[in-house]
Amino acid sequence: MARRTTSNSTGSSPGPRNRTPQPLPRRRRSFGDFLKALLAFVALLVLLIGVPGALAVLIGWPLPGGAPSLDWLQKEISVDTFINTLTVVVWLAWAQFTACVLVEVKAALSGVGLPNRVPGAGPSQLLARQLVAALLLVGATAASFTPGLSQLGQQLEGNQRPAAAAAQQTPGGLLGQQQEQAAASAAAALAEQAASAAHADGGSGAHASDDDTKFYRIQPPEGRHHDSLWEVAERHLGDGRRYKEIYQLNKDRTQPDGSKLSEASLIRPGWIMEMPGDARGGELVEMPDEAPKVSPEVQRQISDYARTGGAHQQGGGQQGGGSGSLDRDTAHISLPEQRPAPDRGHGQGQQGQQEQAGPAAGEDSGFGLPQALLGAPLLAAGLLGALGRRRRQALWQSALGAVGGRRGMEPPTPTGAAADAQDALLVGADPEGVRLLDLSLRGLASSLAGESRPLPTVYAAWMSGNGDLHLQLAQPAGKPPAPWQLGQDQTFWMLARADAEGYEDVDTAAPYPGLVSLGTMDDSRLLLNLEAVPGIVSLSGREQDRAGVFASVAAELATNGWSDRMTITLVGFGEDLTPLAPNRLRHLDDVEALVETMEAETRQRRGALGAAGQDSVLTGRTGPAQHTRWAPHLVLLAAEPTAEDAVRLAELAADASRLGIGYLVGTQSGDLPGAAWEMEITGEGKLLAPLLGLELDAQLLPVAQQRAVVELFTDADPERDDDRPTTTPPFLVDISEQGRPAVYARLVGPYEIIGLETPDGERSPLLHEALALLLLHREGVHPRVLSSALWPRGVTDDVRDALVERLRAWLGGDPDGTARLGTDPTGRLKLAKSVVSDLDVLRSLYHEATQGRGANSRAVRGRLLTDALVLVRGPLLAERPAGRYGWLTHEIIDAQLPLLVADIGLALSAFHLEKGRAEKAIEALDAALGSAPGDERLWNELLRATHATDDTARLQRVAADLVARSGARGLPPRTEALLDELLPTWRSGVAAVG
């Protein structure tokens, strides 16, 4: 069960509260307001009176004068027939619009609940609401329902639908507002209508005894956002935490508008709340008969409500500080119910994984890795994947487009803090979890689209300890598509890990790209959907603590694997983070630039949604334009905005969740005007939101780790312009006869080991895999990196240490007594020089041929290059066992080896062409193409070598083969230009050969 927290009663200030937003500054009604009201009045006159009058005078009666007959079907359709048909349609539209106006006027004047929805009148009712709102803008009544004139012309949103009651522990409290309450709340900010929350309708309860039953009427948002039970309890009971007593007294009782209170954070203007007997305050109403100051209608509503059993059945609720039993029905983010984790054996379950990723204090070597990265598996996987892509890009740019010489085949070897950060990423990353999360979400979107069902609004996702995925919905959305199941209630959709592993890739847009990890609770990881927030999320706490949260959120959003496209705007921090993902991260200097940018984007998105006929980005993502539109934009503002800027941001965030825009804003005090959700980060690394029931171990990225991670990315930047020399392989071997190794492993092709006996029993595959990892990392491997590679699900330290000792015993020692598996000063495992792989020899031969003895001797160069190409027997670690060597996905050797083979083939081809041996050159290129078939340089050189044979037919066959391999993509421009030079008639010749 989720832990709940309350404010510290002994502290100097209460803890963070997740409540309705703060009041916004009041402004006097301007001449523009009166002008809008006048224009709205004229528009209503024209639409309600002018339209029917014009139809009656100009068209007359449009319907036939007699009974219908079959002869009508044979008559020619005339202009009059078309006009009369159109007139009937206009009359029907006018009647529907008139009904909408009447419904909106009644709701505005009564102030009770939300307007009823006229069937099939989406745009018409919205237009009616805006016109009535503008007409009443000069009066206080309009503040209770208008969502702002800036939204004129948009479609009705989900907030017009009656809210469905949520069951136990729904995420409605995450954010209890739902779309309905959020739109109305933010609307008050947009209109900035009245200033006071005080309401003078009720009689004073100051002279009542504690035993009297009192009632409170939820107030309309006159110049501020909606009431909340927390604020009501704080004003009238002296402690916001006593909101639970009010909730229990009124839960599931029918309100004047026919709805029922089912979530503590979902209340509506006009609802009646029975209060505990010790409530005090001028807004309270005593027993209905003692309330002469309220209107007769309100007296009747309270009398009817009193008879539903609140005072008689509930007994006035708890008294005191609200420290009784926890209310399981109160809306909050709750942990999903956990299923027993399967027994994986050998300590490889979740517990083992936690030990693997735990603090490094227990390491025998006495050193550790950054805990912030070890404890963030999704963030680490995203960073590791992005770093691998950056390094591969650098390799290809070095190979294909370098000017002034190659930068080398090897990326810079990180040292110091950067090396520790890289090891922490390798240990902490959970790429399989990221893959399954992505597959699960896209599979859900595809299934719902196939059933013509919209995507439900998801506030949060929990990744439980046993690998299951739980989505918390804003409100019940029916039965999920298989293999998804209902969770502990109607607002939980659950997918078991075993079912997620059965998903296959689907061609659909990412449905929830705004999910981001915030931290863990009881071994379950919470991902909050910032994109779905109905307003601003505020984060309070010390500046350095907030910085760690903001950096973690920014880094994960920039590199995560479950989003297609997004923009993350960083304001007040993070300029140094942009190298992580230059295409996603954008830095702005100040709030003024942010507001200007977001105003333009908000207008553009509203227009795009309207033009596409969509009511939100969620429905747009399941439509035909899913891959080109509706990418999220998440704004991270670390510096606390001024009061004026906060109001402007609140106005922008009013419609943000519908448009796919999220706002996370830092604040020192915790009081941010317009904030819908409030959280606090403590100095102990706890992320708190008491009203939501949240107490997380926060996911952070401290400054030291930020710098180390950024260093890894900047060192691998292919566009970096520096004076670094061409890199050499990190390990060169003696290729002479005297340098024969004691242990020789063949990795390029089928895996073979020469010089060691095959280990006995089940440990043989593990020892072979461990040796391969060490051979690919001659700079050394951290023991925890080794164990995470061999046991991705985790393993205890004693199992890992036992394997290392067996590996050390298997490798043995050199004649001088030195162990072939040692430990360097940093504690990393490192092989002796007497243990060599064919990949080491391959690199050494190429280096010696191009930069060593072969650079000055043509004969030596040819011999070394020929020997190197002979070593290539196939792909790296061919025929390796299924299910093992998963760590290779983190490596760039799959890009390095083909490029190295291509470089050797090109060098050997050039060597032969210098002496006119075209056939030998073609032979070398064909051998290299076997390992690097997609390398454009090899094909271009093969065209030149074939052209040197003066065999036009053969050249045409090579060109035809190249065109066939290129497929629908077509030939690269440089290859086309080369063919135009060598074979001007190649297009017709290729067609003839084909």
Coordinates of N, CA, C and O in Angstrom, one line a residue, residues 140-246:
A140 N -20.1 39.1 -12.1 CA -19.3 38.1 -11.4 C -19.8 36.7 -11.8 O -19.0 35.7 -11.6
T141 N -21.0 36.6 -12.3 CA -21.5 35.3 -12.6 C -20.7 34.5 -13.6 O -20.5 33.3 -13.5
A142 N -20.2 35.2 -14.6 CA -19.5 34.5 -15.7 C -18.2 33.8 -15.2 O -17.8 32.9 -15.8
A143 N -17.7 34.2 -14.1 CA -16.4 33.6 -13.7 C -16.5 32.2 -13.3 O -15.5 31.5 -13.3
S144 N -17.7 31.7 -13.1 CA -17.9 30.3 -12.6 C -17.9 29.3 -13.8 O -17.8 28.2 -13.5
F145 N -18.0 29.8 -15.0 CA -18.1 28.8 -16.1 C -17.3 29.1 -17.3 O -17.0 28.3 -18.1
T146 N -16.9 30.4 -17.5 CA -16.2 30.7 -18.8 C -14.8 30.1 -18.9 O -14.0 30.4 -18.0
P147 N -14.4 29.4 -19.9 CA -13.1 29.0 -20.1 C -12.2 30.0 -20.8 O -11.1 29.6 -21.3
G148 N -12.6 31.2 -21.0 CA -11.8 32.2 -21.7 C -12.1 32.3 -23.2 O -12.3 31.4 -23.9
L149 N -12.2 33.6 -23.6 CA -12.5 33.9 -24.9 C -11.5 33.5 -25.9 O -11.7 33.4 -27.1
S150 N -10.2 33.3 -25.4 CA -9.2 32.9 -26.4 C -9.4 31.5 -26.9 O -8.8 31.2 -27.9
Q151 N -10.3 30.8 -26.4 CA -10.6 29.4 -26.9 C -11.7 29.4 -27.8 O -12.2 28.3 -28.2
L152 N -12.3 30.6 -28.2 CA -13.4 30.6 -29.1 C -13.1 29.8 -30.4 O -12.1 30.0 -31.0
G153 N -14.0 29.0 -30.8 CA -13.9 28.2 -32.0 C -13.3 26.9 -31.9 O -13.3 26.1 -32.8
Q154 N -12.8 26.5 -30.6 CA -12.3 25.2 -30.5 C -13.4 24.2 -30.1 O -14.5 24.6 -29.6
Q155 N -13.2 23.0 -30.2 CA -14.2 22.0 -30.0 C -14.3 21.7 -28.5 O -13.5 22.1 -27.7
L156 N -15.5 21.2 -28.1 CA -15.7 20.8 -26.7 C -14.7 19.7 -26.4 O -14.3 18.8 -27.1
E157 N -14.2 19.8 -25.2 CA -13.2 18.8 -24.7 C -13.9 17.8 -23.8 O -15.1 17.8 -23.5
G158 N -13.1 16.9 -23.3 CA -13.6 15.9 -22.5 C -14.1 16.4 -21.2 O -14.9 15.8 -20.4
N159 N -13.8 17.7 -20.8 CA -14.3 18.2 -19.6 C -15.7 18.6 -19.6 O -16.3 19.0 -18.6
Q160 N -16.4 18.4 -20.8 CA -17.8 18.7 -20.8 C -18.6 17.4 -20.4 O -19.8 17.4 -20.3
R161 N -17.9 16.3 -20.4 CA -18.6 15.1 -20.1 C -18.7 14.9 -18.6 O -17.8 15.3 -17.8
P162 N -19.8 14.3 -18.1 CA -19.9 14.1 -16.6 C -18.7 13.2 -16.2 O -18.3 12.2 -16.8
A163 N -18.1 13.6 -15.1 CA -17.0 12.8 -14.6 C -17.4 11.5 -14.1 O -18.4 11.4 -13.3
A164 N -16.7 10.4 -14.5 CA -17.0 9.1 -13.9 C -16.4 8.9 -12.6 O -15.4 9.4 -12.3
A165 N -17.1 8.2 -11.7 CA -16.6 8.0 -10.4 C -15.5 7.0 -10.4 O -15.5 6.0 -11.1
A166 N -14.4 7.4 -9.7 CA -13.2 6.5 -9.7 C -13.3 5.6 -8.5 O -13.9 6.0 -7.5
A167 N -12.7 4.5 -8.6 CA -12.7 3.5 -7.5 C -11.6 3.8 -6.5 O -10.9 4.8 -6.6
Q168 N -11.3 2.8 -5.7 CA -10.3 3.0 -4.7 C -9.0 3.3 -5.3 O -8.6 2.8 -6.3
Q169 N -8.3 4.2 -4.6 CA -6.9 4.6 -5.0 C -6.7 4.9 -6.4 O -5.9 4.4 -7.1
T170 N -7.6 5.8 -6.9 CA -7.5 6.2 -8.3 C -6.4 7.2 -8.5 O -6.1 8.0 -7.5
P171 N -5.9 7.4 -9.7 CA -5.0 8.5 -9.9 C -5.7 9.8 -10.0 O -5.1 10.8 -10.3
G172 N -7.0 9.8 -9.9 CA -7.7 11.1 -9.9 C -7.1 12.0 -9.0 O -7.0 13.2 -9.1
G173 N -6.5 11.6 -7.9 CA -5.9 12.4 -7.0 C -4.6 12.8 -7.4 O -4.1 13.8 -7.1
L174 N -4.0 12.0 -8.2 CA -2.7 12.5 -8.8 C -3.1 13.7 -9.3 O -2.4 14.6 -9.6
L175 N -4.2 13.7 -9.5 CA -4.2 14.9 -10.1 C -5.6 15.2 -10.3 O -6.1 15.5 -11.3
G176 N -6.2 14.8 -9.4 CA -7.5 14.8 -9.2 C -8.3 15.7 -10.0 O -9.5 15.6 -10.0
Q177 N -7.8 16.6 -10.6 CA -8.5 17.6 -11.3 C -9.3 17.0 -12.5 O -10.4 17.4 -12.8
Q178 N -8.7 16.1 -13.2 CA -9.2 15.6 -14.5 C -9.4 16.8 -15.5 O -9.2 18.0 -15.1
Q179 N -9.7 16.5 -16.7 CA -9.8 17.6 -17.7 C -10.9 18.6 -17.3 O -10.8 19.7 -17.6
E180 N -12.0 18.0 -16.8 CA -13.1 18.9 -16.5 C -12.8 20.0 -15.6 O -13.0 21.2 -15.8
Q181 N -12.2 19.7 -14.4 CA -11.9 20.7 -13.4 C -10.7 21.5 -13.8 O -10.7 22.7 -13.6
A182 N -9.8 20.9 -14.6 CA -8.6 21.7 -15.0 C -9.0 22.8 -15.9 O -8.5 23.9 -15.8
A183 N -9.8 22.5 -16.9 CA -10.2 23.6 -17.8 C -10.9 24.7 -17.2 O -10.6 25.9 -17.4
A184 N -11.8 24.4 -16.3 CA -12.6 25.4 -15.6 C -11.7 26.2 -14.6 O -11.8 27.4 -14.5
S185 N -10.7 25.5 -14.0 CA -9.8 26.2 -13.1 C -8.9 27.2 -13.8 O -8.8 28.3 -13.4
A186 N -8.3 26.7 -14.9 CA -7.4 27.5 -15.6 C -8.1 28.7 -16.3 O -7.6 29.7 -16.5
A187 N -9.4 28.4 -16.6 CA -10.2 29.5 -17.2 C -10.3 30.7 -16.4 O -10.3 31.8 -16.8
A188 N -10.4 30.5 -15.1 CA -10.4 31.6 -14.2 C -9.2 32.4 -14.3 O -9.2 33.7 -14.2
A189 N -8.0 31.8 -14.5 CA -6.8 32.5 -14.6 C -6.8 33.3 -15.9 O -6.3 34.4 -16.0
L190 N -7.4 32.7 -17.0 CA -7.4 33.4 -18.2 C -8.3 34.6 -18.2 O -8.0 35.7 -18.7
A191 N -9.4 34.5 -17.5 CA -10.3 35.6 -17.5 C -9.9 36.6 -16.4 O -10.2 37.8 -16.5
E192 N -9.2 36.2 -15.4 CA -8.8 37.0 -14.2 C -9.9 37.8 -13.7 O -9.9 39.0 -13.6
Q193 N -11.0 37.1 -13.3 CA -12.2 37.8 -13.1 C -12.4 38.4 -11.7 O -12.2 39.3 -11.4
A194 N -12.8 38.0 -10.7 CA -13.0 38.7 -9.5 C -11.9 38.4 -8.6 O -11.0 37.7 -8.9
A195 N -11.9 38.9 -7.4 CA -10.7 38.8 -6.6 C -10.9 38.0 -5.3 O -10.0 37.5 -4.8
S196 N -12.1 38.0 -4.8 CA -12.2 37.4 -3.5 C -12.9 36.0 -3.5 O -13.7 35.8 -4.3
A197 N -12.4 35.1 -2.6 CA -13.0 33.8 -2.5 C -14.1 33.8 -1.5 O -14.9 32.9 -1.3
A198 N -14.3 34.9 -0.8 CA -15.3 35.0 0.3 C -16.7 35.0 -0.3 O -16.9 35.5 -1.4
H199 N -17.6 34.3 0.3 CA -19.0 34.2 -0.1 C -19.9 34.6 1.0 O -19.8 34.1 2.1
A200 N -20.8 35.6 0.8 CA -21.6 36.1 1.8 C -23.0 35.6 1.9 O -23.8 36.0 2.6
D201 N -23.2 34.5 1.1 CA -24.6 33.9 1.1 C -25.0 33.3 2.4 O -26.1 33.4 2.9
G202 N -24.0 32.6 3.0 CA -24.4 31.8 4.2 C -24.4 32.6 5.4 O -23.8 33.7 5.6
G203 N -25.1 32.2 6.4 CA -25.2 32.8 7.7 C -23.9 32.5 8.5 O -23.2 31.5 8.2
S204 N -23.6 33.2 9.5 CA -22.4 33.0 10.3 C -22.7 31.8 11.3 O -23.7 31.7 11.9
G205 N -21.6 31.0 11.3 CA -21.7 29.9 12.3 C -21.0 30.2 13.5 O -20.7 29.3 14.3
A206 N -20.7 31.5 13.8 CA -19.8 31.8 15.0 C -20.5 31.5 16.3 O -19.8 31.3 17.3
H207 N -21.8 31.5 16.3 CA -22.5 31.4 17.6 C -23.1 30.0 17.7 O -23.8 29.7 18.7
A208 N -22.7 29.1 16.8 CA -23.3 27.7 16.9 C -22.5 26.9 17.9 O -21.3 27.1 18.0
S209 N -23.1 25.9 18.4 CA -22.4 25.0 19.3 C -21.7 24.0 18.4 O -22.0 23.8 17.3
D210 N -20.8 23.2 19.0 CA -20.0 22.2 18.3 C -20.9 21.1 17.8 O -20.5 20.4 16.9
D211 N -22.1 20.9 18.4 CA -22.9 19.8 18.0 C -23.8 20.2 16.8 O -24.5 19.3 16.3
D212 N -23.9 21.4 16.4 CA -24.7 21.8 15.3 C -24.1 21.3 14.0 O -22.9 21.2 13.9
T213 N -25.0 21.0 13.1 CA -24.6 20.5 11.8 C -24.5 21.7 10.9 O -25.4 22.5 10.8
K214 N -23.4 21.9 10.2 CA -23.2 23.0 9.3 C -22.9 22.5 7.9 O -22.5 21.4 7.7
F215 N -23.2 23.4 7.0 CA -23.0 23.1 5.6 C -22.2 24.2 4.9 O -22.2 25.3 5.3
Y216 N -21.5 23.8 3.9 CA -20.7 24.7 3.1 C -21.1 24.5 1.6 O -21.2 23.3 1.1
R217 N -21.2 25.6 0.9 CA -21.5 25.5 -0.6 C -20.3 25.8 -1.4 O -19.7 26.9 -1.2
I218 N -19.8 24.9 -2.2 CA -18.6 25.1 -3.0 C -18.8 26.3 -3.9 O -19.8 26.5 -4.6
Q219 N -17.8 27.2 -3.8 CA -17.9 28.5 -4.4 C -17.4 28.5 -5.8 O -16.5 27.7 -6.2
P220 N -18.0 29.3 -6.7 CA -17.5 29.5 -8.0 C -16.2 30.2 -8.0 O -15.9 30.9 -7.0
P221 N -15.4 30.0 -9.0 CA -14.0 30.6 -9.0 C -14.0 32.1 -9.4 O -13.6 32.5 -10.4
E222 N -14.4 32.9 -8.4 CA -14.4 34.3 -8.7 C -13.0 34.9 -8.6 O -12.6 35.3 -7.5
G223 N -12.4 35.0 -9.7 CA -11.0 35.5 -9.7 C -9.9 34.6 -9.2 O -8.8 35.0 -9.1
R224 N -10.3 33.3 -9.0 CA -9.2 32.4 -8.6 C -9.7 31.0 -9.1 O -10.7 30.8 -9.7
H225 N -8.9 30.0 -8.7 CA -9.2 28.7 -9.2 C -10.2 28.1 -8.2 O -10.6 28.6 -7.2
H226 N -10.7 26.9 -8.6 CA -11.8 26.2 -7.8 C -11.4 26.0 -6.4 O -10.2 25.8 -6.0
D227 N -12.4 25.9 -5.6 CA -12.3 25.4 -4.2 C -11.7 24.0 -4.2 O -11.8 23.3 -5.2
S228 N -11.0 23.7 -3.1 CA -10.6 22.3 -2.8 C -11.0 22.0 -1.4 O -11.1 22.9 -0.5
L229 N -11.2 20.7 -1.1 CA -11.5 20.3 0.2 C -10.4 20.6 1.2 O -10.6 20.9 2.4
W230 N -9.1 20.6 0.7 CA -8.0 21.0 1.6 C -8.2 22.4 2.0 O -8.0 22.7 3.2
E231 N -8.5 23.3 1.1 CA -8.6 24.7 1.5 C -9.8 25.0 2.4 O -9.8 25.8 3.3
V232 N -10.9 24.2 2.1 CA -12.1 24.4 3.0 C -11.8 23.9 4.4 O -12.1 24.6 5.4
A233 N -11.1 22.8 4.5 CA -10.7 22.3 5.8 C -9.7 23.2 6.5 O -9.8 23.5 7.7
E234 N -8.8 23.8 5.7 CA -7.8 24.7 6.3 C -8.5 26.0 6.8 O -8.2 26.5 7.9
R235 N -9.5 26.5 6.1 CA -10.2 27.7 6.5 C -11.2 27.5 7.7 O -11.3 28.3 8.6
H236 N -11.9 26.4 7.7 CA -13.0 26.2 8.6 C -12.7 25.2 9.7 O -13.4 25.1 10.7
L237 N -11.7 24.3 9.5 CA -11.3 23.4 10.6 C -9.9 23.6 11.1 O -9.5 22.9 12.1
G238 N -9.2 24.6 10.5 CA -7.9 24.9 11.0 C -6.7 24.0 10.6 O -5.6 24.2 10.9
D239 N -7.0 23.0 9.8 CA -6.0 22.0 9.4 C -6.4 21.4 8.0 O -7.4 20.7 8.0
G240 N -5.6 21.7 7.0 CA -6.0 21.1 5.7 C -6.1 19.6 5.7 O -6.8 19.0 4.8
R241 N -5.3 19.0 6.6 CA -5.3 17.5 6.6 C -6.6 16.9 7.0 O -6.9 15.7 6.7
R242 N -7.5 17.7 7.5 CA -8.8 17.2 7.9 C -9.8 17.2 6.8 O -11.0 16.9 7.0
Y243 N -9.3 17.4 5.5 CA -10.2 17.3 4.4 C -10.8 15.9 4.3 O -11.9 15.7 3.7
K244 N -10.1 14.9 4.8 CA -10.7 13.5 4.8 C -12.0 13.4 5.5 O -12.9 12.6 5.1
E245 N -12.1 14.2 6.6 CA -13.4 14.1 7.4 C -14.5 14.7 6.5 O -15.6 14.1 6.5
I246 N -14.3 15.8 5.8 CA -15.3 16.3 5.0 C -15.7 15.4 3.9 O -16.8 15.1 3.5

